């Protein structure tokens, strides 16, 4: 099951790199899937309709820095001093 599917994903990634073509799924696909799940979770918690766009905005506000900031920038944003 899972191990075989994971190995296939790794194989497809390495093959795309070797063939100098974009790999699929990509980061944008993963972000979209995360936004769909976040929208469903928020919708359930708040008992209202939450669009994927709304959930994506909330994800961006919360997590984008975690993807692109250095550890020092994260510490500063979290009020920690070095």
Backbone as ProteinMPNN parsed JSONL, in Angstrom:
{"seq_chain_A": "XXXXXXXXXXXXXXXXXXXXXXXXXXXXXXXXXXXXXXXXXXXXXXXXXXXXXXXXXXXXXXXXXXXXXXXXXXXXXXXXXX", "coords_chain_A": {"N_chain_A": [[0.758, -1.166, 0.0], [0.995, 1.838, 1.198], [3.827, 2.177, 1.244], [4.604, 1.253, -1.262], [3.267, 3.093, -2.938], [4.541, 5.44, -2.124], [7.174, 4.925, -2.9], [6.776, 4.841, -5.668], [6.086, 7.507, -6.158], [8.516, 8.769, -5.504], [10.137, 7.641, -7.485], [8.924, 8.707, -9.806], [9.456, 11.428, -9.395], [12.299, 11.489, -9.49], [12.638, 10.579, -12.091], [11.463, 12.685, -13.542], [13.272, 14.718, -12.935], [15.588, 13.661, -14.124], [14.779, 13.69, -16.788], [14.543, 16.337, -17.216], [12.108, 17.805, -16.828], [9.053, 19.264, -15.548], [7.985, 18.139, -12.354], [5.21, 16.218, -11.157], [2.841, 15.573, -8.65], [3.131, 19.113, -7.968], [4.423, 21.806, -5.876], [2.412, 23.75, -5.872], [0.108, 22.222, -6.308], [0.072, 20.711, -3.977], [-0.262, 22.756, -2.092], [-2.808, 23.671, -2.814], [-4.335, 21.366, -2.2], [-3.934, 21.318, 0.56], [-5.235, 23.677, 1.254], [-7.879, 23.03, 0.58], [-8.404, 21.035, 2.489], [-8.058, 22.551, 4.824], [-10.142, 24.389, 4.533], [-12.358, 22.686, 4.745], [-12.013, 21.766, 7.375], [-12.181, 24.195, 8.839], [-14.744, 24.995, 8.092], [-16.295, 22.986, 9.263], [-15.711, 23.41, 11.976], [-16.71, 25.983, 12.393], [-19.271, 25.81, 11.511], [-20.201, 26.811, 9.016], [-20.119, 27.842, 5.546], [-17.002, 27.732, 4.031], [-14.853, 29.091, 1.747], [-12.394, 27.788, -0.534], [-10.58, 29.716, -1.324], [-10.724, 31.545, 0.803], [-9.729, 29.971, 2.883], [-7.179, 29.546, 1.876], [-6.092, 32.111, 2.001], [-5.998, 32.431, 4.778], [-4.208, 30.375, 5.419], [-1.932, 31.357, 4.145], [-1.419, 33.659, 5.63], [-0.743, 32.528, 8.055], [1.273, 30.571, 7.612], [3.135, 31.032, 5.514], [5.547, 32.347, 6.074], [6.888, 30.358, 7.458], [7.655, 28.741, 5.403], [9.405, 30.247, 3.851], [11.022, 31.949, 5.368], [14.017, 32.654, 7.24], [15.401, 30.879, 10.11], [16.098, 32.86, 12.0], [14.471, 35.059, 11.263], [11.966, 33.923, 11.789], [12.167, 33.622, 14.545], [12.263, 36.293, 15.381], [9.755, 37.187, 14.48], [8.166, 35.707, 16.168], [8.618, 36.904, 18.538], [10.9, 36.3, 19.935], [14.186, 36.721, 21.227], [17.61, 36.813, 20.226]], "CA_chain_A": [[0.0, 0.0, 0.0], [1.612, 3.155, 1.322], [5.256, 2.146, 0.882], [4.686, 1.111, -2.72], [2.863, 4.376, -3.524], [5.603, 6.414, -1.83], [8.304, 4.59, -3.773], [6.4, 5.255, -7.026], [6.202, 8.974, -6.197], [9.944, 9.092, -5.556], [10.608, 7.248, -8.808], [8.433, 9.685, -10.777], [10.2, 12.666, -9.171], [13.652, 11.316, -10.015], [12.525, 10.481, -13.541], [11.222, 14.038, -14.052], [14.554, 15.435, -12.832], [16.474, 13.105, -15.145], [14.278, 14.089, -18.103], [14.494, 17.805, -17.213], [10.733, 18.264, -16.995], [8.421, 19.526, -14.25], [7.438, 16.992, -11.64], [3.82, 16.355, -10.726], [2.307, 16.886, -8.32], [4.106, 20.118, -7.579], [4.124, 22.52, -4.646], [1.118, 24.417, -6.014], [-0.927, 21.204, -6.102], [0.057, 20.398, -2.547], [-0.844, 23.892, -1.385], [-4.244, 23.648, -3.083], [-4.91, 20.285, -1.4], [-3.917, 21.752, 1.958], [-6.284, 24.692, 1.395], [-9.162, 22.323, 0.57], [-8.559, 20.396, 3.797], [-8.222, 23.615, 5.819], [-11.494, 24.92, 4.358], [-13.281, 21.699, 5.307], [-11.845, 21.781, 8.834], [-12.714, 25.459, 9.347], [-16.182, 24.949, 7.861], [-16.86, 22.113, 10.29], [-15.555, 24.045, 13.289], [-17.522, 27.198, 12.478], [-20.614, 25.496, 11.015], [-20.54, 27.721, 7.923], [-19.399, 27.577, 4.312], [-15.699, 28.393, 3.91], [-14.318, 28.85, 0.412], [-10.98, 27.416, -0.596], [-9.825, 30.973, -1.381], [-10.654, 32.072, 2.173], [-8.804, 29.115, 3.633], [-5.838, 29.786, 1.343], [-5.627, 33.377, 2.582], [-5.665, 32.173, 6.178], [-2.97, 29.591, 5.424], [-0.832, 32.244, 3.772], [-1.139, 34.542, 6.758], [-0.191, 31.755, 9.159], [2.362, 29.638, 7.362], [4.067, 31.343, 4.431], [6.866, 32.649, 6.626], [7.536, 29.094, 7.806], [8.206, 28.144, 4.192], [10.408, 31.055, 3.172], [11.84, 32.764, 6.263], [15.125, 32.01, 7.947], [15.097, 30.668, 11.531], [16.198, 34.126, 12.716], [13.261, 35.828, 10.989], [10.883, 33.292, 12.519], [12.328, 33.952, 15.966], [11.876, 37.696, 15.553], [8.298, 37.266, 14.318], [7.544, 35.08, 17.329], [8.943, 37.677, 19.729], [12.074, 35.77, 20.626], [15.428, 37.451, 20.957], [18.778, 35.94, 20.144]], "C_chain_A": [[0.832, 1.279, 0.0], [3.064, 3.151, 0.846], [5.413, 2.064, -0.633], [4.322, 2.429, -3.415], [3.937, 5.433, -3.302], [6.816, 6.164, -2.731], [8.015, 5.02, -5.21], [6.511, 6.771, -7.175], [7.667, 9.403, -6.287], [10.524, 8.777, -6.93], [10.19, 8.287, -9.847], [9.151, 11.027, -10.624], [11.602, 12.565, -9.771], [13.65, 11.224, -11.536], [12.307, 11.858, -14.177], [12.513, 14.861, -14.005], [15.493, 14.973, -13.931], [16.078, 13.564, -16.544], [14.121, 15.602, -18.236], [13.09, 18.333, -17.544], [10.125, 18.491, -15.615], [7.864, 18.244, -13.637], [5.983, 17.274, -11.272], [3.53, 15.281, -9.691], [3.416, 17.83, -7.872], [3.656, 20.819, -6.294], [2.761, 23.206, -4.718], [-0.033, 23.432, -5.8], [-1.055, 20.85, -4.631], [-0.573, 21.513, -1.737], [-2.357, 23.938, -1.595], [-4.925, 22.561, -2.252], [-4.971, 20.663, 0.075], [-5.026, 22.772, 2.208], [-7.672, 24.048, 1.407], [-9.417, 21.69, 1.937], [-8.77, 21.435, 4.899], [-9.621, 24.213, 5.737], [-12.515, 23.964, 4.976], [-13.213, 21.705, 6.831], [-12.458, 23.042, 9.444], [-14.239, 25.485, 9.202], [-16.873, 24.106, 8.93], [-16.822, 22.79, 11.657], [-16.501, 25.229, 13.466], [-18.955, 27.003, 12.0], [-21.097, 26.514, 9.974], [-19.725, 27.32, 6.705], [-18.103, 28.38, 4.316], [-15.15, 28.06, 2.525], [-12.85, 28.446, 0.502], [-10.115, 28.672, -0.63], [-9.671, 31.586, 0.004], [-9.664, 31.269, 3.012], [-7.368, 29.332, 3.171], [-5.259, 31.081, 1.894], [-5.214, 33.181, 4.034], [-4.373, 31.369, 6.287], [-1.768, 30.475, 5.118], [-0.44, 33.13, 4.941], [-0.426, 33.793, 7.881], [1.13, 31.077, 8.841], [3.382, 30.023, 6.3], [5.457, 31.614, 4.976], [7.611, 31.368, 6.989], [8.194, 28.45, 6.598], [9.392, 28.914, 3.639], [11.328, 31.852, 4.086], [12.974, 31.953, 6.879], [14.709, 31.763, 9.4], [15.166, 31.959, 12.343], [14.947, 34.967, 12.512], [12.055, 35.242, 11.729], [10.954, 33.633, 14.002], [11.876, 35.383, 16.242], [10.363, 37.842, 15.456], [7.569, 36.693, 15.515], [7.931, 35.771, 18.638], [10.125, 37.15, 20.523], [13.296, 36.605, 20.294], [16.59, 36.491, 20.993], [19.9, 36.487, 21.006]], "O_chain_A": [[1.305, 1.739, -1.039], [3.474, 4.05, 0.111], [6.266, 2.738, -1.21], [4.988, 2.835, -4.368], [4.213, 6.235, -4.195], [7.407, 7.106, -3.258], [8.91, 5.511, -5.898], [6.978, 7.262, -8.203], [8.01, 10.298, -7.06], [11.309, 9.554, -7.473], [11.002, 8.702, -10.674], [9.427, 11.694, -11.622], [12.036, 13.468, -10.486], [14.557, 11.733, -12.194], [12.888, 12.166, -15.217], [12.807, 15.613, -14.934], [16.126, 15.793, -14.597], [16.941, 13.801, -17.389], [13.623, 16.091, -19.25], [12.916, 19.185, -18.415], [10.629, 17.967, -14.621], [7.337, 17.381, -14.339], [5.583, 18.426, -11.1], [3.966, 14.144, -9.874], [4.491, 17.4, -7.454], [2.635, 20.463, -5.706], [2.034, 23.238, -3.725], [-1.037, 23.777, -5.177], [-2.161, 20.707, -4.108], [-1.331, 21.255, -0.802], [-3.104, 24.214, -0.657], [-5.978, 22.804, -1.662], [-5.95, 20.361, 0.758], [-5.68, 22.739, 3.251], [-8.546, 24.476, 2.161], [-10.517, 21.797, 2.478], [-9.573, 21.221, 5.807], [-10.225, 24.512, 6.767], [-13.439, 24.403, 5.661], [-14.246, 21.656, 7.5], [-13.17, 22.969, 10.446], [-14.939, 25.95, 10.101], [-17.927, 24.488, 9.438], [-17.798, 22.742, 12.406], [-17.031, 25.453, 14.555], [-19.766, 27.926, 12.075], [-22.223, 27.008, 10.033], [-18.764, 26.557, 6.81], [-18.117, 29.583, 4.578], [-15.002, 26.89, 2.173], [-12.166, 28.73, 1.485], [-9.037, 28.699, -0.036], [-8.601, 32.092, 0.343], [-8.864, 31.833, 3.758], [-6.443, 29.305, 3.983], [-4.073, 31.146, 2.217], [-4.19, 33.708, 4.468], [-3.538, 31.648, 7.147], [-0.718, 30.355, 5.75], [0.746, 33.325, 5.207], [0.406, 34.37, 8.58], [2.015, 31.009, 9.695], [4.422, 29.372, 6.205], [6.446, 31.159, 4.401], [8.831, 31.299, 6.844], [9.166, 27.707, 6.732], [10.287, 28.327, 3.03], [12.333, 32.386, 3.616], [12.891, 30.732, 7.015], [13.755, 32.38, 9.875], [14.384, 32.143, 13.276], [14.414, 35.529, 13.468], [11.217, 35.986, 12.238], [9.934, 33.899, 14.638], [11.186, 35.644, 17.227], [9.755, 38.545, 16.264], [6.472, 37.14, 15.847], [7.608, 35.281, 19.72], [10.316, 37.532, 21.678], [13.412, 37.134, 19.188], [16.563, 35.483, 21.699], [20.975, 35.89, 21.072]]}, "name": "protein", "num_of_chains": 1, "seq": "XXXXXXXXXXXXXXXXXXXXXXXXXXXXXXXXXXXXXXXXXXXXXXXXXXXXXXXXXXXXXXXXXXXXXXXXXXXXXXXXXX"}
